[in-house]
Tab-separated table of C-alpha atoms in Angstrom:
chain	number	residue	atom	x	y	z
A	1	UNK	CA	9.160	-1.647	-44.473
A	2	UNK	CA	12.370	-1.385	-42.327
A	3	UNK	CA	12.813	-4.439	-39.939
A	4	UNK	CA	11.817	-4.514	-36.564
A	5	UNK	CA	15.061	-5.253	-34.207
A	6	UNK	CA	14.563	-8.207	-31.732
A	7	UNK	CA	16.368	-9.139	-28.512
A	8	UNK	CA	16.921	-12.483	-27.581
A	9	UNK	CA	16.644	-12.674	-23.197
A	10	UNK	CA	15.995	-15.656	-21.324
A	11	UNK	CA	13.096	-15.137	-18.750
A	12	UNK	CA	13.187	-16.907	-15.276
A	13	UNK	CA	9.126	-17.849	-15.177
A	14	UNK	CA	8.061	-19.334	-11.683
A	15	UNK	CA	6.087	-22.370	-12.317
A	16	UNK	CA	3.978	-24.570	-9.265
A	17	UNK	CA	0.652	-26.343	-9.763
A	18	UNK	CA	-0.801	-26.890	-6.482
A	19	UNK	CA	-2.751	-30.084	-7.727
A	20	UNK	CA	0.586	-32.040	-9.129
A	21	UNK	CA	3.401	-30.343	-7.661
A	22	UNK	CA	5.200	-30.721	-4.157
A	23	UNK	CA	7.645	-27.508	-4.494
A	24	UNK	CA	8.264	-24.553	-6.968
A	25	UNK	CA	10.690	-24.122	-9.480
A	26	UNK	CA	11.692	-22.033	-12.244
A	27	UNK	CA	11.855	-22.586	-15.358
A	28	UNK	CA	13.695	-20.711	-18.271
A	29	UNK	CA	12.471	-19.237	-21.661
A	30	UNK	CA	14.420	-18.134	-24.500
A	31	UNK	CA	11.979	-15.182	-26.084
A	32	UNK	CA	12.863	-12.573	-28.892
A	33	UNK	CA	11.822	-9.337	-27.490
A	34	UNK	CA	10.464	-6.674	-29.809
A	35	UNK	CA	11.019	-2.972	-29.080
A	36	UNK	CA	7.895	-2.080	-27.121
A	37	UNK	CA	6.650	-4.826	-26.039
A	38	UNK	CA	4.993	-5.252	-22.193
A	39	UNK	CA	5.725	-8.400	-19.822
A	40	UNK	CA	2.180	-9.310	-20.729
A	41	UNK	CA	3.586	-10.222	-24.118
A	42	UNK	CA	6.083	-12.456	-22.654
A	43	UNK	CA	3.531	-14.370	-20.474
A	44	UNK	CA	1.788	-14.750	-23.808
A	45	UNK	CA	4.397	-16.032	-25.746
A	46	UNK	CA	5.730	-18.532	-23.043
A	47	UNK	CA	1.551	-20.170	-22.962
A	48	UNK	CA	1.646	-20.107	-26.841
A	49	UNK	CA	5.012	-21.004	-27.919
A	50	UNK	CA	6.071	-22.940	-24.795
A	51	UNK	CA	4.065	-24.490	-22.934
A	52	UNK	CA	0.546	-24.691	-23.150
A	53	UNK	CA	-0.175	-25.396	-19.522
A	54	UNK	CA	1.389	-22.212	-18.166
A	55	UNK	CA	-1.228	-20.384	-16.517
A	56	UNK	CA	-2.169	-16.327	-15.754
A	57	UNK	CA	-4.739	-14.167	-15.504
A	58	UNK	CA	-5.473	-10.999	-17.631
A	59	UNK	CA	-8.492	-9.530	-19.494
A	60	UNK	CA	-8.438	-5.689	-20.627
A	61	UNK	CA	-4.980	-5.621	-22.089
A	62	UNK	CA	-5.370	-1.289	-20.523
A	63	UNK	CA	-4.468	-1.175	-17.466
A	64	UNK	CA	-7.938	-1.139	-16.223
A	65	UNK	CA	-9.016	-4.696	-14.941
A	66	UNK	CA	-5.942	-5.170	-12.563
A	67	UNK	CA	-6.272	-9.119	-13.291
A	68	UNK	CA	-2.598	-9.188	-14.841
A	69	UNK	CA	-0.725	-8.188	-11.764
A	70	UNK	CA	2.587	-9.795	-11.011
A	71	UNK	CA	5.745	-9.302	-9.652
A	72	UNK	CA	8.862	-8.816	-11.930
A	73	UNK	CA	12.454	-9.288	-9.752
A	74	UNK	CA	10.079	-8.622	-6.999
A	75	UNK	CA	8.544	-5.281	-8.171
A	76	UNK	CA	4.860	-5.126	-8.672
A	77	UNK	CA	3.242	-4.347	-12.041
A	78	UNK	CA	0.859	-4.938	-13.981
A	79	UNK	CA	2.460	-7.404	-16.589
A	80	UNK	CA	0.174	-4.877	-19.345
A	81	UNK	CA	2.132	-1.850	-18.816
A	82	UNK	CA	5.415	-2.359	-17.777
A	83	UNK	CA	7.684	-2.667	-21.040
A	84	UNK	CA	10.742	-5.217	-20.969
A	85	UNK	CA	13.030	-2.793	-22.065
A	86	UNK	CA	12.426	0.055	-19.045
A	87	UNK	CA	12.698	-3.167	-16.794
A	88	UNK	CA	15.797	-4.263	-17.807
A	89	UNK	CA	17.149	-0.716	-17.655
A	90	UNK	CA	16.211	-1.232	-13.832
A	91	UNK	CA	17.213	-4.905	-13.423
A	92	UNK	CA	19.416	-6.313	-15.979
A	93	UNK	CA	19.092	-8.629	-18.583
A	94	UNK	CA	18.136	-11.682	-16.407
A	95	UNK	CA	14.238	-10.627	-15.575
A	96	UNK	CA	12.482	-13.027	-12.735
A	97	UNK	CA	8.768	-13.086	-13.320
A	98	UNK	CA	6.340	-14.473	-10.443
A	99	UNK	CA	3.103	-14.392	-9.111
A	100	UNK	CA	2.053	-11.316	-6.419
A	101	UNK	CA	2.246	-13.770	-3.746
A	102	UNK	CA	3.713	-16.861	-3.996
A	103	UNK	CA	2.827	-18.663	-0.957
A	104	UNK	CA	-0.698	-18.298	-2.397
A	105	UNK	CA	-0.308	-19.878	-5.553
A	106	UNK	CA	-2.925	-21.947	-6.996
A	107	UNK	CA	-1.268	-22.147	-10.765
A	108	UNK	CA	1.623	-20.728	-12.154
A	109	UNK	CA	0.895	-16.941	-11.731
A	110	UNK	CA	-2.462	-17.512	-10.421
A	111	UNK	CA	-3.168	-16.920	-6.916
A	112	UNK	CA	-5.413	-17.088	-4.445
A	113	UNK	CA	-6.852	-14.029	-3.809
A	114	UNK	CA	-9.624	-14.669	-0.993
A	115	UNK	CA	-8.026	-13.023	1.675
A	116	UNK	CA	-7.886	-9.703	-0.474
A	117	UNK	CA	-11.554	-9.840	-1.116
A	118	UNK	CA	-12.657	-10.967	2.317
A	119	UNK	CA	-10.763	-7.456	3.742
A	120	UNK	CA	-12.251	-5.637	0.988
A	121	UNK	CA	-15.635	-6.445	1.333
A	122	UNK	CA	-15.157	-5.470	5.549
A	123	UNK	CA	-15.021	-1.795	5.151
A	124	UNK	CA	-18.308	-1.355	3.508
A	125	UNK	CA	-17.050	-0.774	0.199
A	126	UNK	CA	-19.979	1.225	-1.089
A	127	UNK	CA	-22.203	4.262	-1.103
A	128	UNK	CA	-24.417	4.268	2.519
A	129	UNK	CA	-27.135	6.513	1.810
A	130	UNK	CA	-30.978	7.538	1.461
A	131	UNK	CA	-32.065	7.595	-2.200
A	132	UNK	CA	-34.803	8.999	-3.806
A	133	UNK	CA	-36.661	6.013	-5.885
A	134	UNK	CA	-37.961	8.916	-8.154
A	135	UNK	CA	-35.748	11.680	-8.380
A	136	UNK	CA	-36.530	15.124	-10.091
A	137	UNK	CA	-32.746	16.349	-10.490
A	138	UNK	CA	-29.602	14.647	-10.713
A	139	UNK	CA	-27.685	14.184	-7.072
A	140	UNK	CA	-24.941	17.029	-8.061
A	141	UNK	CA	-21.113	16.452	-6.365
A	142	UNK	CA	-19.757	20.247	-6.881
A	143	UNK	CA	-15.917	19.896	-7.986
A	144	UNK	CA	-14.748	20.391	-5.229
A	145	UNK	CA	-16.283	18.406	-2.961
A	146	UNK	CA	-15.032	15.451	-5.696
A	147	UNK	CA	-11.615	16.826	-4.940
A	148	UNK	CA	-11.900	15.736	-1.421
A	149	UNK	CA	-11.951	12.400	-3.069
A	150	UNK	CA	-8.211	12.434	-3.996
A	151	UNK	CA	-8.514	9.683	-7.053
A	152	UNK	CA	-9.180	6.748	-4.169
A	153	UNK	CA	-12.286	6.193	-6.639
A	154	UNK	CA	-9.158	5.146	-9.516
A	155	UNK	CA	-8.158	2.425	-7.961
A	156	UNK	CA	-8.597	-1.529	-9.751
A	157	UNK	CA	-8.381	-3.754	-6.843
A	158	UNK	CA	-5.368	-5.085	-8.815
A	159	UNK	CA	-3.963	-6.332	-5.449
A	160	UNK	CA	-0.405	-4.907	-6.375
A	161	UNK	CA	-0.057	-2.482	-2.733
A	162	UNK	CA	-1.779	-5.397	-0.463
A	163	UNK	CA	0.682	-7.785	-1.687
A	164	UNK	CA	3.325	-5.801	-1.505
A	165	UNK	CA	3.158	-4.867	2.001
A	166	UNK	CA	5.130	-5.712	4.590
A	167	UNK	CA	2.207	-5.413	7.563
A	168	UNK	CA	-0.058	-7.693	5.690
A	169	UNK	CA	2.843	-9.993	5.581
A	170	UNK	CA	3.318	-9.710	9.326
A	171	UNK	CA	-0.162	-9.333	10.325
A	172	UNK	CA	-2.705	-11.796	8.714
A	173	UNK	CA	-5.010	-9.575	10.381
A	174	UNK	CA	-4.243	-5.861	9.156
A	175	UNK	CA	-6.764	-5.180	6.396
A	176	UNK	CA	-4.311	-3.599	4.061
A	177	UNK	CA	-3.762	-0.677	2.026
A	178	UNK	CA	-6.219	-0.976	-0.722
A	179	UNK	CA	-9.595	-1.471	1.362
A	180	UNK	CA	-7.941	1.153	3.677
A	181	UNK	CA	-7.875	3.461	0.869
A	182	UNK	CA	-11.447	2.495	-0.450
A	183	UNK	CA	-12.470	3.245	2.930
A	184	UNK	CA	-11.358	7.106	2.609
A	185	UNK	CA	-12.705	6.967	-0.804
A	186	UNK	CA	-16.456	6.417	0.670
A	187	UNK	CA	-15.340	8.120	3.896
A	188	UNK	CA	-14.728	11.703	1.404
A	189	UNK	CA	-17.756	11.203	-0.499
A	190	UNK	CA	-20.391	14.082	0.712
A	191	UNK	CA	-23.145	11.769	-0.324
A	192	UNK	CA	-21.749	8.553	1.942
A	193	UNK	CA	-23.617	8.564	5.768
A	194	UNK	CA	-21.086	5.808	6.894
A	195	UNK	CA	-18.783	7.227	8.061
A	196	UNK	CA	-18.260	6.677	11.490
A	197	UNK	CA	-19.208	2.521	11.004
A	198	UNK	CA	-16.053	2.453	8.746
A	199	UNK	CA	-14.127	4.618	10.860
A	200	UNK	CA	-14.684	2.076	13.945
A	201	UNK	CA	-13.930	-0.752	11.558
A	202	UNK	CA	-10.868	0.754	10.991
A	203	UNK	CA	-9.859	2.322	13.937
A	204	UNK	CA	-9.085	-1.156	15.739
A	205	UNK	CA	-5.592	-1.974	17.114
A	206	UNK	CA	-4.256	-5.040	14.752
A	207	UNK	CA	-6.764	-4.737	11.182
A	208	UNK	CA	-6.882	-1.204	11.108
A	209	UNK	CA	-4.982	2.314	10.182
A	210	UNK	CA	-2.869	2.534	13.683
A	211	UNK	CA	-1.240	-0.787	12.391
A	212	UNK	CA	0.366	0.741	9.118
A	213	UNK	CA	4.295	1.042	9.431
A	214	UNK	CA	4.488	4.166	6.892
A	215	UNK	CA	7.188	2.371	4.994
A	216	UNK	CA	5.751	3.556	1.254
A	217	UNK	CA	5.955	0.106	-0.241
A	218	UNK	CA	2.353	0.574	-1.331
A	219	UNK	CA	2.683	3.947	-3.019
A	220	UNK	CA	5.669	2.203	-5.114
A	221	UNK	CA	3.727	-0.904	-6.099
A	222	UNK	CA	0.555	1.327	-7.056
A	223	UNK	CA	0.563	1.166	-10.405
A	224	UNK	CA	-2.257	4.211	-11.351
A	225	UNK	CA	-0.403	6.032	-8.624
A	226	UNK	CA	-2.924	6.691	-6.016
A	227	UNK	CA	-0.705	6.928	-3.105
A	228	UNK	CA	-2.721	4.493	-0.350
A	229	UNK	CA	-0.554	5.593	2.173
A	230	UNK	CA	-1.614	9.197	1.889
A	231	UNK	CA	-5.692	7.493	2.195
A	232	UNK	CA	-4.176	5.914	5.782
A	233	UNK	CA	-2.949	9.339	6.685
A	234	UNK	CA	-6.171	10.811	6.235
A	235	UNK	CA	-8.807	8.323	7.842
A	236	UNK	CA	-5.930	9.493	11.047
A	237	UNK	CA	-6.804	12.730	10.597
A	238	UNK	CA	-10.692	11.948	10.334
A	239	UNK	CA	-10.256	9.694	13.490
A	240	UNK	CA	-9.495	12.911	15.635
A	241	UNK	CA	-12.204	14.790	13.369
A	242	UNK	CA	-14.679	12.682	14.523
A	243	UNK	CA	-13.444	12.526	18.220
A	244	UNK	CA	-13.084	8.859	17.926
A	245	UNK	CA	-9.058	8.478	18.488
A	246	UNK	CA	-8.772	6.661	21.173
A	247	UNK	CA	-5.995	7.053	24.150
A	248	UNK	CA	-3.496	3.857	23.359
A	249	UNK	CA	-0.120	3.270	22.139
A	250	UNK	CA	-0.783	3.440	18.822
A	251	UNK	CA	-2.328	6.921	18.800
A	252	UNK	CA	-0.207	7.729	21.181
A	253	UNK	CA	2.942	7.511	18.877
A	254	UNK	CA	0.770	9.620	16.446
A	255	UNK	CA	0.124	12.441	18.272
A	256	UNK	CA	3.697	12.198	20.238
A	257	UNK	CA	5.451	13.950	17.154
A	258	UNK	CA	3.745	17.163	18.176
A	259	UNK	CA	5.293	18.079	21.398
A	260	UNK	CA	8.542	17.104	20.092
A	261	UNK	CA	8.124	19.237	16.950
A	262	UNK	CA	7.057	22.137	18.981
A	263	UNK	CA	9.996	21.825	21.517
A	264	UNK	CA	12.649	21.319	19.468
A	265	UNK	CA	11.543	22.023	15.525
A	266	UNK	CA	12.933	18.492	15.614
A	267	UNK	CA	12.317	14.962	16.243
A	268	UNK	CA	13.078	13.286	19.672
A	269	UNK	CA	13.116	9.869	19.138
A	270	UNK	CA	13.451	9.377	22.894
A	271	UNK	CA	10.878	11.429	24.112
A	272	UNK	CA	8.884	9.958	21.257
A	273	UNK	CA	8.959	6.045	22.609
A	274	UNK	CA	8.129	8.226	26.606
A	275	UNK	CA	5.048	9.973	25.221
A	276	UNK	CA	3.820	6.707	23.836
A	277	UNK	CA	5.122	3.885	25.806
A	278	UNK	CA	5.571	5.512	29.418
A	279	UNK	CA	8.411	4.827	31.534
A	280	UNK	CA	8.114	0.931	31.368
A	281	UNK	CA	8.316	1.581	27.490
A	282	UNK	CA	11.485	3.472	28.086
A	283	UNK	CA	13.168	1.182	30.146
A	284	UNK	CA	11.751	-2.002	27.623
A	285	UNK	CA	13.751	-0.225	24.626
A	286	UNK	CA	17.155	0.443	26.735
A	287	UNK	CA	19.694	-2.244	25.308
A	288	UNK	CA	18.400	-1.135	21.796
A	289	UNK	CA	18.439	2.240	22.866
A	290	UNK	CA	22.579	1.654	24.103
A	291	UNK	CA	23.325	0.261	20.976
A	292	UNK	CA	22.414	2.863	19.151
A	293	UNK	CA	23.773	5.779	21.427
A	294	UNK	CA	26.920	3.910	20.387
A	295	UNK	CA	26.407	4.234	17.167
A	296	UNK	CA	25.623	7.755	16.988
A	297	UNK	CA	22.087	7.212	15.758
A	298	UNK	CA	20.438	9.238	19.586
A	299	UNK	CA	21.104	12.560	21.013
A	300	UNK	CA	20.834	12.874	24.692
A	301	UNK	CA	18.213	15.528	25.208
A	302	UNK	CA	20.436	17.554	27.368
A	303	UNK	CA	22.249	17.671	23.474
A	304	UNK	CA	19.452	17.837	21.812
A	305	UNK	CA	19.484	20.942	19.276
A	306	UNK	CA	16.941	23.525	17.875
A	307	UNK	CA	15.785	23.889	14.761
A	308	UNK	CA	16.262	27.140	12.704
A	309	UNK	CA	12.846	29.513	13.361
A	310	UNK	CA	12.048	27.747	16.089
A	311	UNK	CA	9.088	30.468	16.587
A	312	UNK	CA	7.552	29.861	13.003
A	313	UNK	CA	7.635	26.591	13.278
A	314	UNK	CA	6.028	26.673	16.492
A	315	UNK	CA	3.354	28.513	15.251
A	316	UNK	CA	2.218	25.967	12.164
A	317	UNK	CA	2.034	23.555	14.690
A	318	UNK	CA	-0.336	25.478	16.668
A	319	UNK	CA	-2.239	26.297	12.926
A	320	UNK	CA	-2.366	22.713	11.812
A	321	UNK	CA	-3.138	20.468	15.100
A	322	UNK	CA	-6.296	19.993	16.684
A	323	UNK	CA	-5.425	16.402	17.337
A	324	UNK	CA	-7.973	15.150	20.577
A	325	UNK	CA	-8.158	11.781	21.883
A	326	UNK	CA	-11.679	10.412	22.523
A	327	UNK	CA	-14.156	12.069	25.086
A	328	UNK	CA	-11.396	14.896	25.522
């Protein structure tokens, strides 16, 4: 049997027990790595070789149960499938392992995870609908209509996009990506009558969809790849569906990118902040506003150009918007 090469790295492992300790710290492990082997294996061997006190959740070993979710030189992952050696193709040799949050922490890589499951369980993350107690036939979802779905029904409630996201961080409020995107999973469901309760859940200025800042840190951490902030985008789109966007700031800036689009084929950042802010907004954002007209980061819109096809693009916009505020 030929031999099986090994790597000798030393892993940085966060350690803080919330019972004994006052502050973090990190500790060091010297671990021979074998070719193919996960960061799940190295949380393994540090409990069993190590130091039996080290503490970390995990279950399935599949990439199914989510419970093994950390965060390695501040990526998320699931500590089962990421391998050591496509991480340190990323990072380096010197790999930092921590928990998903570490403000949070109750042991070692276990955290607290109440505030997850608290804004999960808000969006009504289940099927709302009449049932036959004796049915004849099976309740048939045509292919299609489990298209409309879009995979939201994959995801594990690992945790990996809520802790990863820089609103949640900001806003202890904002429910986050993952019970945003369970809440398009039920909302796309042709059997679910809930639809408008979760949409007014959701629609609300500081928990809900308007508060997302579209920076695609959730998409990244996802690790079954369901895209969350695609879910976001749609519950928008079923907002104005439903005739239940209402006329603030937030919607505002939405729906602003159209008449800019249309004008120009182009985005005018400018007219942007006027369409949603008003003039007070205008005049709010003017030192910023200076500072980067020095820098060359605004057009004046007496400078502003036109895109190329101007007409065509006119014309999708016209196809693809029927964007209404509420009661309009």
């Amino acid at each position: 049997m030929a031999n099986i090469e090994t790597k000798k790295m030393t892993f940085k492992v966060f350690r803080f027990n919330s019972e004994t300790d006052y502050l973090p710290y990190y500790k060091d492990y010297e671990i021979e790595v074998k070719p193919g082997e996960v960061i799940l294996d190295i949380l393994n061997r540090v409990k069993w070789e190590h130091d039996g006190s080290f503490s970390y959740r995990r279950s399935c070993r599949h990439g199914i149960c989510g419970s093994c979710a950390v965060k390695v030189n501040g990526k998320a992952t699931l500590a089962c499938k990421d391998r050591v050696s496509d991480l340190v193709e990323i990072f380096g040799e010197e790999l930092v392992i921590e928990p998903q949050n570490k403000e949070r922490v109750i042991k070692d890589m276990v955290i607290d995870k109440a505030d997850f499951w608290k804004k999960y369980n808000t969006v009504q993350p289940y099927l709302e609908t009449e049932v036959d107690e004796a049915p004849t036939a099976e309740n048939y979802v045509s292919p299609e209509d489990a298209e409309l779905i879009d995979e939201a029904d994959y995801c594990i409630q690992c945790g990996n996009c809520y802790y990863s996201c820089p609103a949640v961080n900001a806003n202890e409020d904002y429910l986050g990506p993952a019970a945003l995107a369970l809440t398009y999973r039920f909302n796309a469901d042709v059997r679910d009558e809930a639809k408008q309760e979760r949409l007014t859940t959701v629609n609300k200025i500081g928990p809900g969809i308007w508060d997302c800042v579209k920076c695609f840190e959730c998409a990244e951490a996802c690790p079954k790849e369901l895209d969350p902030i695609g879910k976001i985008t749609k519950l928008h789109l079923q907002t104005f569906e439903e005739e239940m966007a209402e006329n603030n700031v937030a919607v505002r800036h939405a729906v602003g990118f159209k008449p800019s689009i249309k004008k120009h084929g182009l985005l005018d950042e400018g007219e942007l902040v006027k369409y949603s802010e008003g003039i007070p907004g205008v005049l709010k954002h003017v030192p910023v506003a200076f500072k980067m007209f020095k820098k060359g980061k605004i057009i004046m819109p007496w400078n502003m150009p036109k895109s190329k096809n101007l007409d065509e693009i006119q014309k999708l916009v016209d196809i693809a918007s029927t964007s209404k505020f509420k009661g309009k």
